[in-house]
PDB file of C-alpha atoms in Angstrom:
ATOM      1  CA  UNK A   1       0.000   0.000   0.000  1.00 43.00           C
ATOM      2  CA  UNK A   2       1.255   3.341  -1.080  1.00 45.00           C
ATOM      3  CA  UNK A   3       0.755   6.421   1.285  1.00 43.00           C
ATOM      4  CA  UNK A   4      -2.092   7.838  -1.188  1.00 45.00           C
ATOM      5  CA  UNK A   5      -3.687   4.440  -0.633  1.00 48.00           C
ATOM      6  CA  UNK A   6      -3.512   5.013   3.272  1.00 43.00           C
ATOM      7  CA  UNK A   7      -4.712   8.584   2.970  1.00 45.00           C
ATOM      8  CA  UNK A   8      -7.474   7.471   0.960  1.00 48.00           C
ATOM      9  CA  UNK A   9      -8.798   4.659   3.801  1.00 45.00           C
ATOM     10  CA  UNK A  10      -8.490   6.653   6.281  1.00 45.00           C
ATOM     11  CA  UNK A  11     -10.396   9.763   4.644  1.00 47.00           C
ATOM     12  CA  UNK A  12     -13.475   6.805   3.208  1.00 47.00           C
ATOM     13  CA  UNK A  13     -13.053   4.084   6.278  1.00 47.00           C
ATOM     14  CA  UNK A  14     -14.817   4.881   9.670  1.00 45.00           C
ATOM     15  CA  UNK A  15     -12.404   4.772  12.601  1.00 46.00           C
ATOM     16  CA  UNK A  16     -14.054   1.943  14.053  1.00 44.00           C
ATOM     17  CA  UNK A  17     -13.093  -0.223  10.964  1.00 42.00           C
ATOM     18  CA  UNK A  18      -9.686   1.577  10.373  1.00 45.00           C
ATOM     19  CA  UNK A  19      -8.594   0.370  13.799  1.00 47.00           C
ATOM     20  CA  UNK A  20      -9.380  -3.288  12.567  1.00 44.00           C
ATOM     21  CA  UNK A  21      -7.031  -3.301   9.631  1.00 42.00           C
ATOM     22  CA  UNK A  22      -3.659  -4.659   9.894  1.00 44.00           C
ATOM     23  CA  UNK A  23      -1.053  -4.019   6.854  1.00 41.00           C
ATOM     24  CA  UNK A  24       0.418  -7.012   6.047  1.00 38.00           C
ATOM     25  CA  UNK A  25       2.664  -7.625   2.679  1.00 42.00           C
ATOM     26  CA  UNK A  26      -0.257  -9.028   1.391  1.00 47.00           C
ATOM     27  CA  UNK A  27      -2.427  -5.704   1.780  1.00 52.00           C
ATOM     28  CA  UNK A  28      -4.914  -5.089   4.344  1.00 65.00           C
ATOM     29  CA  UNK A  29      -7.043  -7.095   6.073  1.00 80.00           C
ATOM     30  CA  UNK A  30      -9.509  -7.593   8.639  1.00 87.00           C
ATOM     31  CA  UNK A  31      -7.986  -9.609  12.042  1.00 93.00           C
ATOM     32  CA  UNK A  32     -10.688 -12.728  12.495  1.00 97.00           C
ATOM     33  CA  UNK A  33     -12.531 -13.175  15.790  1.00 97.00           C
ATOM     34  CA  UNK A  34      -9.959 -15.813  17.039  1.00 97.00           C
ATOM     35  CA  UNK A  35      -7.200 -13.516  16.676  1.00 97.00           C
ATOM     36  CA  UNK A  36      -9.058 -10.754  18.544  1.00 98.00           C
ATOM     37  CA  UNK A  37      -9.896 -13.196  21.603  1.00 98.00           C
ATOM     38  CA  UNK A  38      -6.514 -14.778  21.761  1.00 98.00           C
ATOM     39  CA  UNK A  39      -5.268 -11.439  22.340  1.00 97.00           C
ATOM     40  CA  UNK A  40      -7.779 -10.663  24.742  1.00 98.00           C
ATOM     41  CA  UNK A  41      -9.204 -13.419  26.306  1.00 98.00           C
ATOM     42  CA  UNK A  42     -12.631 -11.722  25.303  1.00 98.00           C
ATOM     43  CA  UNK A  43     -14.908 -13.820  22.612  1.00 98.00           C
ATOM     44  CA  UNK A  44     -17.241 -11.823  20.791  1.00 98.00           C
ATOM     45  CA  UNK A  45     -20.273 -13.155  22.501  1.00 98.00           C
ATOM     46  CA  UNK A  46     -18.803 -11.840  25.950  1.00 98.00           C
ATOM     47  CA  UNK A  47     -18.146  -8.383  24.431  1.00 98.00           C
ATOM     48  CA  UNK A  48     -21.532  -8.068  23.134  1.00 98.00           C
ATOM     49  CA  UNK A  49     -23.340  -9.400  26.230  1.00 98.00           C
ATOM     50  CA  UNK A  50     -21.378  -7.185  28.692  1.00 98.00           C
ATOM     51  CA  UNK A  51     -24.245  -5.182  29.524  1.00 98.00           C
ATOM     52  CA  UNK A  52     -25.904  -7.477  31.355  1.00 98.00           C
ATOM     53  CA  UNK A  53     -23.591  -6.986  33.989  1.00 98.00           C
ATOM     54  CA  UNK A  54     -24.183  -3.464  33.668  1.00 98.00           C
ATOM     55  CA  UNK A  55     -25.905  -1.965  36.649  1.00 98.00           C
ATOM     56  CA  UNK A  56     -27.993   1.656  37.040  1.00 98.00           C
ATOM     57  CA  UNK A  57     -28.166   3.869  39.890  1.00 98.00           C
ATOM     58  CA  UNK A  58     -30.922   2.735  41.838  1.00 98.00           C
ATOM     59  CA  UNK A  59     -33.120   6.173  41.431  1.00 98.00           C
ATOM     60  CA  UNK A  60     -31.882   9.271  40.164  1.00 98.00           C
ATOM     61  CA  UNK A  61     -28.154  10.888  40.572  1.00 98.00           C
ATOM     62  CA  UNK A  62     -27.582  13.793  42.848  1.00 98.00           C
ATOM     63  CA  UNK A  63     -24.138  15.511  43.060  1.00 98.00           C
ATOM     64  CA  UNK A  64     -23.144  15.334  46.588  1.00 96.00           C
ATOM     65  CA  UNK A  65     -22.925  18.602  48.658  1.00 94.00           C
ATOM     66  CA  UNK A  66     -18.560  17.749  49.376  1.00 94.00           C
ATOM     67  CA  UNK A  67     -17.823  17.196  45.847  1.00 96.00           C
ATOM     68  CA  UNK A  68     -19.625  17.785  42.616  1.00 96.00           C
ATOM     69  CA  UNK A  69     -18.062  14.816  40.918  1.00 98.00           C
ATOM     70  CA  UNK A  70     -19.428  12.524  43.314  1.00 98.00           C
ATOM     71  CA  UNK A  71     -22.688  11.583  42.584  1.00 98.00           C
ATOM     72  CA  UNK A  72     -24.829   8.827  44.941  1.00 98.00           C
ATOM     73  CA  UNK A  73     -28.677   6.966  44.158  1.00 98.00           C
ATOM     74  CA  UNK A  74     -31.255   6.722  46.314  1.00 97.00           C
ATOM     75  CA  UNK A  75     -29.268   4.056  48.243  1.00 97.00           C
ATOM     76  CA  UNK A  76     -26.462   6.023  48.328  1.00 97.00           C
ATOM     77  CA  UNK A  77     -24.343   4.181  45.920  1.00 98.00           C
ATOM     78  CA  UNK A  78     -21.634   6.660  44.957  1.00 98.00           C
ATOM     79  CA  UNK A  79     -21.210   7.241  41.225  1.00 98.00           C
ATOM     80  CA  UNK A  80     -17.986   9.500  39.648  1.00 98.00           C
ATOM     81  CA  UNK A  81     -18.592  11.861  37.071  1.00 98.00           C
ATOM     82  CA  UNK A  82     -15.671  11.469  34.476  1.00 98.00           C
ATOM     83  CA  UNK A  83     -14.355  14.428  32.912  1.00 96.00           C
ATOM     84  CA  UNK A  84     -16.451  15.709  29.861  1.00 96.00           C
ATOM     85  CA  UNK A  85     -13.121  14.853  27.553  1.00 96.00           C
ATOM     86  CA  UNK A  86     -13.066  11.334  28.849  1.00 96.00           C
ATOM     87  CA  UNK A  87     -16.824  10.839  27.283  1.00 97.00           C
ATOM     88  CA  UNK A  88     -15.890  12.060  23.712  1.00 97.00           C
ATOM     89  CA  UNK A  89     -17.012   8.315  22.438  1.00 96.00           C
ATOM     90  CA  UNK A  90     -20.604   8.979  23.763  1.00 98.00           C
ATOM     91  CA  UNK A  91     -21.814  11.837  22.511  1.00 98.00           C
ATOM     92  CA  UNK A  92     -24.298  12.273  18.858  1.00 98.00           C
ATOM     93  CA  UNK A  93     -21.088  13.372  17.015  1.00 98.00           C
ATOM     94  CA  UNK A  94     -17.922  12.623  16.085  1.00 97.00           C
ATOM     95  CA  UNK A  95     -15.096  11.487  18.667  1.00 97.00           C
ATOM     96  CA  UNK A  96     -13.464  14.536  17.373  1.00 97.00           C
ATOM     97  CA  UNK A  97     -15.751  17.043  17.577  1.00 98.00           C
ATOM     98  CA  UNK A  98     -16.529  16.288  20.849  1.00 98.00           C
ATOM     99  CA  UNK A  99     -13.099  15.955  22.203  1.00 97.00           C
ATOM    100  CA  UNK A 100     -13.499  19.850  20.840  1.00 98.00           C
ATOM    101  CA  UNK A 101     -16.336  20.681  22.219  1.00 98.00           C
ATOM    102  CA  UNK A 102     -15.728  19.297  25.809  1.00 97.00           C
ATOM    103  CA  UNK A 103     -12.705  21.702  26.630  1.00 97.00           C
ATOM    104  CA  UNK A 104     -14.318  24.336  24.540  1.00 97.00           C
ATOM    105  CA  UNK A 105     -17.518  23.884  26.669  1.00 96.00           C
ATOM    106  CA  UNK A 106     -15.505  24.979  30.249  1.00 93.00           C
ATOM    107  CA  UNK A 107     -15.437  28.754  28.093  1.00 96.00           C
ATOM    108  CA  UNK A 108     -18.123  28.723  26.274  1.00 96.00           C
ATOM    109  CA  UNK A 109     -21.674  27.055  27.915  1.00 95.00           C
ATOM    110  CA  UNK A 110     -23.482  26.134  24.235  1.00 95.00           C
ATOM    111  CA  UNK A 111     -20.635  24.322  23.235  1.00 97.00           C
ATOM    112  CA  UNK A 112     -20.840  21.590  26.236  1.00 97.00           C
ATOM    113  CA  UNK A 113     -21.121  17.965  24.578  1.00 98.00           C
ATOM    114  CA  UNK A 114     -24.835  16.937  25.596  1.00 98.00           C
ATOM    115  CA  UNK A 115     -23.858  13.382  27.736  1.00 98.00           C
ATOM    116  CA  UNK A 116     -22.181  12.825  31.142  1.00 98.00           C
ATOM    117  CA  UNK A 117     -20.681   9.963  31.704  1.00 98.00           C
ATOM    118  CA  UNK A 118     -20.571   8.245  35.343  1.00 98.00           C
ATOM    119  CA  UNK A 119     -19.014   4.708  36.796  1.00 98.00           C
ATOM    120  CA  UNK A 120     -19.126   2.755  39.960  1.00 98.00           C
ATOM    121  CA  UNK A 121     -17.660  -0.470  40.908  1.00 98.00           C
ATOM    122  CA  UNK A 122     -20.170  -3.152  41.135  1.00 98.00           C
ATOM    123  CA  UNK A 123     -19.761  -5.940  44.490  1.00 97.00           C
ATOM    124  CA  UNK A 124     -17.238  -7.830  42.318  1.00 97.00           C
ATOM    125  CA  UNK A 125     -14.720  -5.167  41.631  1.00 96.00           C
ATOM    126  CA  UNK A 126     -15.612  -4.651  37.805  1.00 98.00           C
ATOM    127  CA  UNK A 127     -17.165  -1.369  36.584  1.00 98.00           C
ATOM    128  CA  UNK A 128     -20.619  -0.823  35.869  1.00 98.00           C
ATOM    129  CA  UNK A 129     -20.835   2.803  33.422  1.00 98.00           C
ATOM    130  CA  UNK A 130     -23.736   4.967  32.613  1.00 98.00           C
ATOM    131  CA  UNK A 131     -24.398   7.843  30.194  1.00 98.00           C
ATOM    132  CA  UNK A 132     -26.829  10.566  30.687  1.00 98.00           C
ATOM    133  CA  UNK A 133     -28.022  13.648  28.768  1.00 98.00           C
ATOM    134  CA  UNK A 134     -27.487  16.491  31.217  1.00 98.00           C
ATOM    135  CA  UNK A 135     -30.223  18.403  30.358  1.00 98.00           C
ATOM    136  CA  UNK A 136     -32.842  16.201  30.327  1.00 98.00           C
ATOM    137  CA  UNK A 137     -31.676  13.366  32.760  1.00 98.00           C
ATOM    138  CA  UNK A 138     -32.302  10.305  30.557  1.00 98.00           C
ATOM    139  CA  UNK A 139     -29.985   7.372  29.873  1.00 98.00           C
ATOM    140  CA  UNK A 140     -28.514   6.891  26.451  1.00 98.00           C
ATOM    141  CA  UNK A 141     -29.576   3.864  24.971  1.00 98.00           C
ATOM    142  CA  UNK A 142     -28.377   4.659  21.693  1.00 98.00           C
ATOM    143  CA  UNK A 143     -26.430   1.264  20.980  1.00 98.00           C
ATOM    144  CA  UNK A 144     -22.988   3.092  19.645  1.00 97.00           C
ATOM    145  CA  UNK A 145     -22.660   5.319  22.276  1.00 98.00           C
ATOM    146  CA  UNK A 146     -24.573   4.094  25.638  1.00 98.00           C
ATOM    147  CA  UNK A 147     -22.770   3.357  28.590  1.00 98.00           C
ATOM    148  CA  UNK A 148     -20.695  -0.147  28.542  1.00 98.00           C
ATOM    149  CA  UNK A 149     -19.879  -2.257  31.400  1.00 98.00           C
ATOM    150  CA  UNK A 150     -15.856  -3.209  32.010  1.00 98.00           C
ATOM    151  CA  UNK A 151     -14.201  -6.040  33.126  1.00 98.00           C
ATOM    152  CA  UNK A 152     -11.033  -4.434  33.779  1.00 98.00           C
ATOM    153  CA  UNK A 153     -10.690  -4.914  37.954  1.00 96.00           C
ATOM    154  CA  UNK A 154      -7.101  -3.090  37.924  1.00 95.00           C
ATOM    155  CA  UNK A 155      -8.570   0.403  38.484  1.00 94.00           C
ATOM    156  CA  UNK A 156      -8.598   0.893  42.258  1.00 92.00           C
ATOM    157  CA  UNK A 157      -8.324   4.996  42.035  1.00 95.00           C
ATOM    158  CA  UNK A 158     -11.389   5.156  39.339  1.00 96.00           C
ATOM    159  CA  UNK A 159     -12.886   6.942  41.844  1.00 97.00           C
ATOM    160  CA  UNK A 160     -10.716   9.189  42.718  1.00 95.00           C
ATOM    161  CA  UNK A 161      -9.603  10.100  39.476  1.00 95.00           C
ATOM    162  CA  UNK A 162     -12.679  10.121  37.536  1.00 95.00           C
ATOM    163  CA  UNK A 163     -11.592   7.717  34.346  1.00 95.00           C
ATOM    164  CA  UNK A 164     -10.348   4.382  33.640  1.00 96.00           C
ATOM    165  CA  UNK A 165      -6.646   4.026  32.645  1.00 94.00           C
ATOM    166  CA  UNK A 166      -6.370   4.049  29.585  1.00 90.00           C
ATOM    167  CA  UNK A 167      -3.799   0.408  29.801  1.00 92.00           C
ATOM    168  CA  UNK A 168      -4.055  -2.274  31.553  1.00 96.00           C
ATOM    169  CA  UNK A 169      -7.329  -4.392  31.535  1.00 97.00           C
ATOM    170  CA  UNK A 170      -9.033  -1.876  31.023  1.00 97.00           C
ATOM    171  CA  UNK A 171      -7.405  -1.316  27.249  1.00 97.00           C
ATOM    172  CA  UNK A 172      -7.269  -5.221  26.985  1.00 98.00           C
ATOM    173  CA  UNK A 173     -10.433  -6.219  28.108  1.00 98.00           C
ATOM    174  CA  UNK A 174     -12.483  -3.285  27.517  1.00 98.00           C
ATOM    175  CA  UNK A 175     -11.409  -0.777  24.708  1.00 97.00           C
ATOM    176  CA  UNK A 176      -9.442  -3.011  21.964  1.00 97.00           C
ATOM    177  CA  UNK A 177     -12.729  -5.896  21.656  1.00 98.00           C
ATOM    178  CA  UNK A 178     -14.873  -2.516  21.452  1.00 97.00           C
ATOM    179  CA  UNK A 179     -12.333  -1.320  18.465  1.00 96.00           C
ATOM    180  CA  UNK A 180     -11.882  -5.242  17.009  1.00 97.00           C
ATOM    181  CA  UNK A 181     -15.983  -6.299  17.384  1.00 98.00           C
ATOM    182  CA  UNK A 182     -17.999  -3.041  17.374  1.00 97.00           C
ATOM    183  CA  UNK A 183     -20.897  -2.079  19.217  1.00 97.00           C
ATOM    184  CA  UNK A 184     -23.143  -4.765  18.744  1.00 98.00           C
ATOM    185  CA  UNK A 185     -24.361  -4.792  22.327  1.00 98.00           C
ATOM    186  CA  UNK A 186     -27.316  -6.919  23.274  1.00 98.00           C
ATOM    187  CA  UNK A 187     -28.616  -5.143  26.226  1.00 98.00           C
ATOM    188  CA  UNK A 188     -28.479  -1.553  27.221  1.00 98.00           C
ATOM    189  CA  UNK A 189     -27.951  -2.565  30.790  1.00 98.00           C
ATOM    190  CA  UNK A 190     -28.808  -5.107  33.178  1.00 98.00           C
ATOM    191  CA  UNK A 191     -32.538  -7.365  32.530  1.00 98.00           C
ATOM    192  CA  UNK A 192     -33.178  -4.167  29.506  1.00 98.00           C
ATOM    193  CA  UNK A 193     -32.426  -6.066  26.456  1.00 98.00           C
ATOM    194  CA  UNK A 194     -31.516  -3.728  23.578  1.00 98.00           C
ATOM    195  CA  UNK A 195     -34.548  -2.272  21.656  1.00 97.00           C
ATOM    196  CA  UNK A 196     -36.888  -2.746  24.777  1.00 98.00           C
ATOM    197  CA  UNK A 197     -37.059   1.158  25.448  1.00 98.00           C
ATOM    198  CA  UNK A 198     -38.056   3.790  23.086  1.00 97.00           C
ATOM    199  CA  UNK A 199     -36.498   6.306  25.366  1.00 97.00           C
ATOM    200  CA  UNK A 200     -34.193   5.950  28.050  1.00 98.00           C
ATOM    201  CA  UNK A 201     -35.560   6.434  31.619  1.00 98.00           C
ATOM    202  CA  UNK A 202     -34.396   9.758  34.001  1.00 98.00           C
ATOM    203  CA  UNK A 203     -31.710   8.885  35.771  1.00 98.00           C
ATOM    204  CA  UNK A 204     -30.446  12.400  36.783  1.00 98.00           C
ATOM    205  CA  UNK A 205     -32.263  14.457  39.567  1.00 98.00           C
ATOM    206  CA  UNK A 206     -30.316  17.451  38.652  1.00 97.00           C
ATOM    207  CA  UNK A 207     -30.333  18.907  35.054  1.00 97.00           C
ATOM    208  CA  UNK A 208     -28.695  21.703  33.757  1.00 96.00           C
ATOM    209  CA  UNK A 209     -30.576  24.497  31.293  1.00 93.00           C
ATOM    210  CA  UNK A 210     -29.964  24.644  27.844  1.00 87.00           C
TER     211      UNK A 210
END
């Protein structure tokens, strides 16, 4: 492949599908599902079924008076707002564009990326993740860019610093199968198979205006 060939895939190929190409002398080519999962240890079945270990707040979300990036449910299940940057992949544009938009939107109020994105550790150590829209409260269950539960268990300062790493399990387990398989998700989150909802229910009890 010549560099205009390159330039050309990457201007006509979405980034989810240029991230699944591999140049080999051959060309290019697709890596197969057994290559992904001996890599990762994560079929394709798991990945798309990992939302039915995904949990939601029990309630709606409240920031909590101490710290504004804490956020507990009605059972007081604490839940850690990431940084607006850090939920670029689950926003209605491009990655991009909202990477943009959410440091822009610190200066400049109607250019703040719609979705928040929270996590909490479930009881076995792994990460349950939600996304809301901040204005109106209600989950995203839009398949390529709801919420996604983690197996990673290496992240024991999640909540304190707001994000996953970005290596580790986390990036092993978690971030390459969503770059190999896609978001092909079978449920939006725990017992709510996908398609079940026409909207996503309120899960914030404090909105922002537009």
């Amino acid at each position: 492949l010549t560099t205009t060939h390159l330039l050309h895939l990457s201007h006509t190929l979405s980034p989810a599908y240029l991230s699944v190409i591999h140049i080999t002398m051959g060309g290019c080519r697709p890596r197969t599902d057994e290559e992904i999962e001996k890599e990762t240890g994560v079929c394709r079945e798991k990945h798309e079924n990992r939302n039915a270990s995904n949990e939601l707040p029990d309630g709606v979300l409240n920031p909590s008076p101490d710290d504004p990036t804490v956020w507990t449910d009605k059972l007081g299940r604490e839940w850690k707002l990431n940084a607006e940057p850090n939920a670029a992949y689950h926003q209605p544009m491009s990655v991009p564009v909202a990477w943009i938009r959410a440091h822009l939107g610190t200066f400049i109020p109607a250019l703040k990326v719609p979705n928040l994105k929270f996590i909490s550790p479930n009881a076995d150590g792994r990460y349950s993740e939600v996304c809301a829209n901040r204005y109106t409260g209600e989950l995203v269950i839009k398949q390529d860019i709801l919420g996604t539960f983690n197996f990673c268990k290496d992240a024991p300062d999640a909540m304190i610093d707001g994000k996953l790493p970005t290596t580790g399990e986390h990036h092993l387990l978690d971030v390459v199968p969503h770059e190999e398989y896609g978001s092909e998700y079978k449920h939006i989150a725990k017992d709510i198979p996908m398609g079940s909802l026409e909207k996503g229910p309120v899960i914030l009890g404090t909105l922002e205006k537009m």
